[in-house]
mmCIF file of C-alpha atoms in Angstrom:
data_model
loop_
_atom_site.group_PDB
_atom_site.id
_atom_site.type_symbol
_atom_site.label_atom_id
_atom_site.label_comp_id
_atom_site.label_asym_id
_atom_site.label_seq_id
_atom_site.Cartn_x
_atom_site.Cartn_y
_atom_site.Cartn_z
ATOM 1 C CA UNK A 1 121.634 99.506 -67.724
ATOM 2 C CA UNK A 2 120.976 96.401 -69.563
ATOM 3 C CA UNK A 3 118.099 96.774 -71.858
ATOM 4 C CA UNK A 4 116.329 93.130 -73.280
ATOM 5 C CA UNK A 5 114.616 92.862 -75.949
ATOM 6 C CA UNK A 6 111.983 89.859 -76.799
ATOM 7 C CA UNK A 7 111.148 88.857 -80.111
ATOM 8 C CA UNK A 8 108.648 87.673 -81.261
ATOM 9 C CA UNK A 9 106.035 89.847 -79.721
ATOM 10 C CA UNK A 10 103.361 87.466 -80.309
ATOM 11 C CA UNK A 11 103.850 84.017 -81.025
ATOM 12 C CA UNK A 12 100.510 82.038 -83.041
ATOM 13 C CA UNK A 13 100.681 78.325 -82.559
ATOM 14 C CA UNK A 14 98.285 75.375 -82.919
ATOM 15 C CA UNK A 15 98.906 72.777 -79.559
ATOM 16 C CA UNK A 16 101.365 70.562 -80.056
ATOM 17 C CA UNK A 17 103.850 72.480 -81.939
ATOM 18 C CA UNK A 18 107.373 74.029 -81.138
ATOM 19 C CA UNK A 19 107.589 77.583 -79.442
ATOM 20 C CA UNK A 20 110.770 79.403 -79.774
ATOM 21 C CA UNK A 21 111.065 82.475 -77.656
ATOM 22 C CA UNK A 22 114.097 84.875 -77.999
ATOM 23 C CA UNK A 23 115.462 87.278 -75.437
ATOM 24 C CA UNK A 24 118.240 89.496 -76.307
ATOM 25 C CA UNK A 25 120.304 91.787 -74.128
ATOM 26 C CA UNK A 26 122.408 95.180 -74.795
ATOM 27 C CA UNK A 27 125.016 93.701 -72.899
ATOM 28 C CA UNK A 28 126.383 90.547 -71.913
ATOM 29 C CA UNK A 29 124.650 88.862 -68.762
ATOM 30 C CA UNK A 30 127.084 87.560 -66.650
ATOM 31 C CA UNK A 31 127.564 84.282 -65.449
ATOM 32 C CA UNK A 32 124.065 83.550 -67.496
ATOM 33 C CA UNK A 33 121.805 85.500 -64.753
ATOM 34 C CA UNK A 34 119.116 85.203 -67.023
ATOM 35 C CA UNK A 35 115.262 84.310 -66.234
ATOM 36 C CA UNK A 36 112.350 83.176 -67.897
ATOM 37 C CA UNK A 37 108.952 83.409 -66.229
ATOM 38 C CA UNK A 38 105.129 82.525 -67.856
ATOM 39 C CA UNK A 39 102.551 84.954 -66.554
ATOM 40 C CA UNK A 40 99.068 83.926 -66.999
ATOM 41 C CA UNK A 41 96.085 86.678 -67.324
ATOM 42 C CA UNK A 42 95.048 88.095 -63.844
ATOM 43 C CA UNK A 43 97.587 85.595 -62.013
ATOM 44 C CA UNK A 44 101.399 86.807 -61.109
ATOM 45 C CA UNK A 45 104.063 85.984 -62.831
ATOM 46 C CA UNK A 46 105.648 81.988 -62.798
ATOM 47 C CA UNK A 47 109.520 81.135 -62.651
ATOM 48 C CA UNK A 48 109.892 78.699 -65.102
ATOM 49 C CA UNK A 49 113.979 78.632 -65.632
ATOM 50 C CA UNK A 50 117.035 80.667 -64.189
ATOM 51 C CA UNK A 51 120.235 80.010 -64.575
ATOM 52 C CA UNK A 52 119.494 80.609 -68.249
ATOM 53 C CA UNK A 53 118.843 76.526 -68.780
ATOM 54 C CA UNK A 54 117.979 75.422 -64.830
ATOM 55 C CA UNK A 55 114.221 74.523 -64.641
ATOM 56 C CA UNK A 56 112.892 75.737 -61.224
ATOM 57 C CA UNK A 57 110.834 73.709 -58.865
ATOM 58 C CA UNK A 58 107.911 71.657 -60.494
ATOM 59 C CA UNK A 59 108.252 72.991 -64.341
ATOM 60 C CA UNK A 60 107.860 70.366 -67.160
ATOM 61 C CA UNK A 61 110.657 68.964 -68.548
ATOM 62 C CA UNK A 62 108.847 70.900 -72.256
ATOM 63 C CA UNK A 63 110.134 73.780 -71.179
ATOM 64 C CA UNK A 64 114.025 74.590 -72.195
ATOM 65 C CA UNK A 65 116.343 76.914 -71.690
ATOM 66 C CA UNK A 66 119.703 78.203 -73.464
ATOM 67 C CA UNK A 67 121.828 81.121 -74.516
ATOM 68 C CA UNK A 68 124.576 83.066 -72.786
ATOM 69 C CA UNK A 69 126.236 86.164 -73.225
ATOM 70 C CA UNK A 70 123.670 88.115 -75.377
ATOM 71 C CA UNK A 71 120.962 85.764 -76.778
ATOM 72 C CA UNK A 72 118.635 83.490 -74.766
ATOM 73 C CA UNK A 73 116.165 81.567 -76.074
ATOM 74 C CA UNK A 74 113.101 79.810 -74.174
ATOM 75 C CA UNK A 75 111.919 76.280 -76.145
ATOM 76 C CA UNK A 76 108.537 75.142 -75.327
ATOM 77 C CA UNK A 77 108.689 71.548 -77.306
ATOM 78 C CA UNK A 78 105.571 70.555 -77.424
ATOM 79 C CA UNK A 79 102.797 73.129 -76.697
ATOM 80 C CA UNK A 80 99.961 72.480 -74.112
ATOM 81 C CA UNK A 81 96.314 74.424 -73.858
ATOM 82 C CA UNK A 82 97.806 75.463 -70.325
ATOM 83 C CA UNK A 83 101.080 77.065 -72.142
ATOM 84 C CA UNK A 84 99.444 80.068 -74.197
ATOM 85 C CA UNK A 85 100.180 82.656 -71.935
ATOM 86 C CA UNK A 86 102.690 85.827 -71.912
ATOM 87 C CA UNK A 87 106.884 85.295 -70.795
ATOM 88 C CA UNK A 88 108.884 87.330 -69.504
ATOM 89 C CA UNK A 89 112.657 87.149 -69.490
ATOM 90 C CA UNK A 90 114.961 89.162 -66.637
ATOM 91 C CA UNK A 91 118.138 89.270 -66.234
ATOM 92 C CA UNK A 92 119.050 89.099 -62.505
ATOM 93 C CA UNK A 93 122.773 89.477 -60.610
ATOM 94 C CA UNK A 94 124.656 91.430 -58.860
ATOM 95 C CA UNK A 95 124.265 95.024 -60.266
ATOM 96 C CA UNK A 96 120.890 96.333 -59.807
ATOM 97 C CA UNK A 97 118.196 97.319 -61.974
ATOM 98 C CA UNK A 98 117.044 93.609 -62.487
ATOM 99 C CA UNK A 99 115.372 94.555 -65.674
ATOM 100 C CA UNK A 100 112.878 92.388 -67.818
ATOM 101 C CA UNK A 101 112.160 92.114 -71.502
ATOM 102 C CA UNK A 102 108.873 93.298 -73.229
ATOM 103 C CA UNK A 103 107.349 90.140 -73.136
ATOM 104 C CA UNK A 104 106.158 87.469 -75.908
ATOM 105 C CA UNK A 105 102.424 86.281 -76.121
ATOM 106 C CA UNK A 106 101.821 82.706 -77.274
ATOM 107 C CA UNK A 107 98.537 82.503 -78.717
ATOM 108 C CA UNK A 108 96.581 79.887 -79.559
ATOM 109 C CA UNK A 109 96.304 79.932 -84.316
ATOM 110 C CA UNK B 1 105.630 79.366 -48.706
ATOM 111 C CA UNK B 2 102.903 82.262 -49.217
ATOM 112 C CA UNK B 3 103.315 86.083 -49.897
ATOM 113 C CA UNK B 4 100.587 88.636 -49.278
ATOM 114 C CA UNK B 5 99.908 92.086 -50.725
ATOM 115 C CA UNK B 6 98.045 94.701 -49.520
ATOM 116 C CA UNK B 7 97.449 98.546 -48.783
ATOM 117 C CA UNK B 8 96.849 99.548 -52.246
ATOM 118 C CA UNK B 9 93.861 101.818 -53.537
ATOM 119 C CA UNK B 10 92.672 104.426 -55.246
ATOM 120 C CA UNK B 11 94.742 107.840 -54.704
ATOM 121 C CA UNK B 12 95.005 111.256 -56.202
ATOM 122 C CA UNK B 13 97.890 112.487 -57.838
ATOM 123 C CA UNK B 14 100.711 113.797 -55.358
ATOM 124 C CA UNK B 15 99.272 111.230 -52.566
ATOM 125 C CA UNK B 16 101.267 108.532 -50.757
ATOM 126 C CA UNK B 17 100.339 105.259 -50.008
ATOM 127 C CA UNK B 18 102.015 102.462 -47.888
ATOM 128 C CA UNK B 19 102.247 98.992 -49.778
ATOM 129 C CA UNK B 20 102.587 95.981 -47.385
ATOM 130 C CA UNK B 21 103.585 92.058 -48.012
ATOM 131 C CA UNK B 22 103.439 89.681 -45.119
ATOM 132 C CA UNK B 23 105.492 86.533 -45.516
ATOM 133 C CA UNK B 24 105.178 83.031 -44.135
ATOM 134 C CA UNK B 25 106.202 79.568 -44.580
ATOM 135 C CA UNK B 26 109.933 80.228 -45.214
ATOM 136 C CA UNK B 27 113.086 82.323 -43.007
ATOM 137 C CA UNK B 28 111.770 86.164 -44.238
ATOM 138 C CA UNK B 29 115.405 87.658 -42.593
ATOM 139 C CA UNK B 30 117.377 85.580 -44.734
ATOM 140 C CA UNK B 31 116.033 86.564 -48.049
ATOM 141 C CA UNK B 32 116.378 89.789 -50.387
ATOM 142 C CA UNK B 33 112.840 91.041 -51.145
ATOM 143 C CA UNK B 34 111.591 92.586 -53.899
ATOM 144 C CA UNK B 35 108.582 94.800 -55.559
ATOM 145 C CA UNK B 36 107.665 94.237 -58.948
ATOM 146 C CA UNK B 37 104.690 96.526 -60.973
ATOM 147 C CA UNK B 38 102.545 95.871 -63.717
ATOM 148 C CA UNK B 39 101.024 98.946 -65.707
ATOM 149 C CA UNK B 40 97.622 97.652 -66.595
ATOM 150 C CA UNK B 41 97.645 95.314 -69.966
ATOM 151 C CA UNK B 42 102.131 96.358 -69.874
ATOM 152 C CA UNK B 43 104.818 94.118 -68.980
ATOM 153 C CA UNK B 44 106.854 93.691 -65.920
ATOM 154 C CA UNK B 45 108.645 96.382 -64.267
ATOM 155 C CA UNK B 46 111.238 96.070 -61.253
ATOM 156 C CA UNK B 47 110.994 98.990 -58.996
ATOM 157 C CA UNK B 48 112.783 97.806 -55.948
ATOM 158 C CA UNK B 49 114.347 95.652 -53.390
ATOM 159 C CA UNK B 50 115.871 95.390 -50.144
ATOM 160 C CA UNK B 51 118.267 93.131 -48.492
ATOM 161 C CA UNK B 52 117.900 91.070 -45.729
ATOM 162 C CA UNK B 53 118.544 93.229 -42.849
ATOM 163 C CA UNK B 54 117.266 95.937 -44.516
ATOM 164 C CA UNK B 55 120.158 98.137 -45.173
ATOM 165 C CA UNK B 56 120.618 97.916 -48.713
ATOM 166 C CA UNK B 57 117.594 99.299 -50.735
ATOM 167 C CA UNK B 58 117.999 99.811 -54.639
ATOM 168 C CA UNK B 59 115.735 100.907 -56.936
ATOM 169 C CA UNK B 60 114.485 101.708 -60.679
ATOM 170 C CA UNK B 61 115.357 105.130 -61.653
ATOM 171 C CA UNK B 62 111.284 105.965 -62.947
ATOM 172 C CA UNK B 63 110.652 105.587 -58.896
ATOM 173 C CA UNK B 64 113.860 106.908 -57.243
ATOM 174 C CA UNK B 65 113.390 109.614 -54.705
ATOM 175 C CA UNK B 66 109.430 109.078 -53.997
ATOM 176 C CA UNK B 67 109.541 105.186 -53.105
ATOM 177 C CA UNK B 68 111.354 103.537 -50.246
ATOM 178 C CA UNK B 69 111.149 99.950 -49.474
ATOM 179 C CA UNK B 70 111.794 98.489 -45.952
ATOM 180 C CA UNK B 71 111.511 95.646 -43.949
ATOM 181 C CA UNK B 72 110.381 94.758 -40.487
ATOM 182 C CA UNK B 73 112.052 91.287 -39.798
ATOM 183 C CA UNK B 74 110.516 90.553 -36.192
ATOM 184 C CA UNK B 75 106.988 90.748 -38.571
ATOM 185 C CA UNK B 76 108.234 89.169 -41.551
ATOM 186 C CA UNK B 77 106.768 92.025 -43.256
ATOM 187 C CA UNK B 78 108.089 94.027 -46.006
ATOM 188 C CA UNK B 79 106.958 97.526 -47.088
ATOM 189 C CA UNK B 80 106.929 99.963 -49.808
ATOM 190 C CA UNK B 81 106.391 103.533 -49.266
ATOM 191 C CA UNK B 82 105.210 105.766 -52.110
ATOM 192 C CA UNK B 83 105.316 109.312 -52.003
ATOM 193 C CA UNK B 84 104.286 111.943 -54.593
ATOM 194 C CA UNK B 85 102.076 109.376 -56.522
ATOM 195 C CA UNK B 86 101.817 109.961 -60.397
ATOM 196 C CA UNK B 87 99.131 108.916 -62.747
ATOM 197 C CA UNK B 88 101.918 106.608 -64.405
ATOM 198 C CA UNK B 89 102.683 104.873 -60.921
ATOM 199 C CA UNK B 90 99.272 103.089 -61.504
ATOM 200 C CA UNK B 91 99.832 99.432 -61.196
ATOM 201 C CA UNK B 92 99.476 95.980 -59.932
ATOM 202 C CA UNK B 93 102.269 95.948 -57.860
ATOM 203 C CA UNK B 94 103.992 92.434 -56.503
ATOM 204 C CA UNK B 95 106.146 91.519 -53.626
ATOM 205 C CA UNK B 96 108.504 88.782 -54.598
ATOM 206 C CA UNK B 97 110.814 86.503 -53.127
ATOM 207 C CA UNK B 98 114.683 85.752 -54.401
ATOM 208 C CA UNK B 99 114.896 81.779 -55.015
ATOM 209 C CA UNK B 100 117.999 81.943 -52.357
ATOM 210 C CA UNK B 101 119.386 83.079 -49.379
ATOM 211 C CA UNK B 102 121.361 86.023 -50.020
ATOM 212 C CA UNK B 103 124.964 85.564 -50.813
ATOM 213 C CA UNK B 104 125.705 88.968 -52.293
ATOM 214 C CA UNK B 105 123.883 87.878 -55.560
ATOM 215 C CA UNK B 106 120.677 88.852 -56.317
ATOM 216 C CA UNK B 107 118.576 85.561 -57.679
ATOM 217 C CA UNK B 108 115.384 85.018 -59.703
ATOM 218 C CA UNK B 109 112.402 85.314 -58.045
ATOM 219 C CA UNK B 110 111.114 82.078 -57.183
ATOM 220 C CA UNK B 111 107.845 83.357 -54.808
ATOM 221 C CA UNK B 112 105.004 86.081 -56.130
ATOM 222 C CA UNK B 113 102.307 87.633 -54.192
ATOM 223 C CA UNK B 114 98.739 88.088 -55.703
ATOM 224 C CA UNK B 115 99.337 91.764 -56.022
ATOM 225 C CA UNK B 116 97.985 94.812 -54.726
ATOM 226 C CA UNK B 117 96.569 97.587 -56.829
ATOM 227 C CA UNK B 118 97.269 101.265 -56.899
ATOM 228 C CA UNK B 119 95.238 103.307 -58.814
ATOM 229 C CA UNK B 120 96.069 107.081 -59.098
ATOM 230 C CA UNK B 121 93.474 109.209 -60.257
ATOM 231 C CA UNK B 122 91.830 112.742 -59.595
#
């Protein structure tokens, strides 16, 4: 099973500034099946990119992803009041369990 | 495109419970389906998900032998049966969508439900 681990667990950030996110796995994720979703208290989760760097349908052109093999990293380039929320990264694919990470919390400094 | 949770409640330990999500909007039989749980203020957990015509099933070992997820196409309904409830199975537990048709590959999930809760307590 391919654990993934998120780092930081909490993120503290003034708007306007640069979020880095990292999500590392125990293995490498093939063909860069690798998800990033924003989950916002008492709603369900978002997809924000797959693919590793593929925005999905209707997410800001702030958000970035990149990585492959082992490390992934989500970019959030310029941070808006409607960003501070908790993300998730899973890895997805053809071998079941579709695991996710821990999580990282952006909060507002 | 709309998913929708229900069935969920508060149950003792060693109870069952039947989890629903009705679909709409988009082709239900063409689409792997999937159940996703939240442990109150923990992350996200898969637990399971089942192909389109409902003869593959796989799931996360912590649930393996007590849940078992199904479809009904003709209802564009998808279930989750849960069996031998635990005090750690308490949740907020989503049905969720892969962003494509199957192909073989199982894909992000593009579509959430609001979630349903489970609660298992004596």
């Amino acid at each position: 099973e391919i654990v993934l681990t998120q780092s930081p667990g909490t993120l503290s950030l003034s708007p306007g500034e640069r979020a880095t996110l990292s999500c590392r796995a125990s293995q490498s994720v093939s063909s860069s099946y690798l998800a990033w979703y924003q989950q916002k208290p008492g709603q369900a989760p978002r997809l924000l990119i797959y693919g590793a760097s593929s925005r999905a349908t209707g997410i800001p052109d702030r958000f970035g992803g990149s990585g492959s093999g082992t490390d992934f990293t989500l970019t959030i380039s310029r941070l808006e009041p409607e960003d501070f929320a908790v993300y998730y990264c899973q890895r997805y694919g053809s071998s079941p369990p579709l695991t996710f990470g821990g999580g990282t919390k952006v909060e507002i400094k | 495109v709309q998913l929708l949770e229900s069935g969920g409640g508060l149950v003792q330990p060693g109870g069952s419970l039947r989890l629903s999500c009705a679909a709409s909007g988009f082709t239900f039989s063409s689409y792997t389906m999937s159940w996703v749980r939240q442990a109150p203020g923990k992350g996200l957990e898969w637990v399971a998900h089942v192909t389109p015509d409902g003869r593959q099933q796989w799931y996360a070992d912590s649930v393996k032998g007590r849940f078992t997820g199904s479809r009904d196409n003709s209802k564009n309904t998808l279930f989750l049966q849960i069996n031998n409830l635990r005090a750690e199975d308490t949740a907020v537990y989503y049905c969720a969508r892969d962003g494509i048709p199957y192909n073989g590959i199982y894909d992000a999930f593009d579509i959430w439900g609001q979630g349903t809760m489970v609660t298992v307590s004596s």
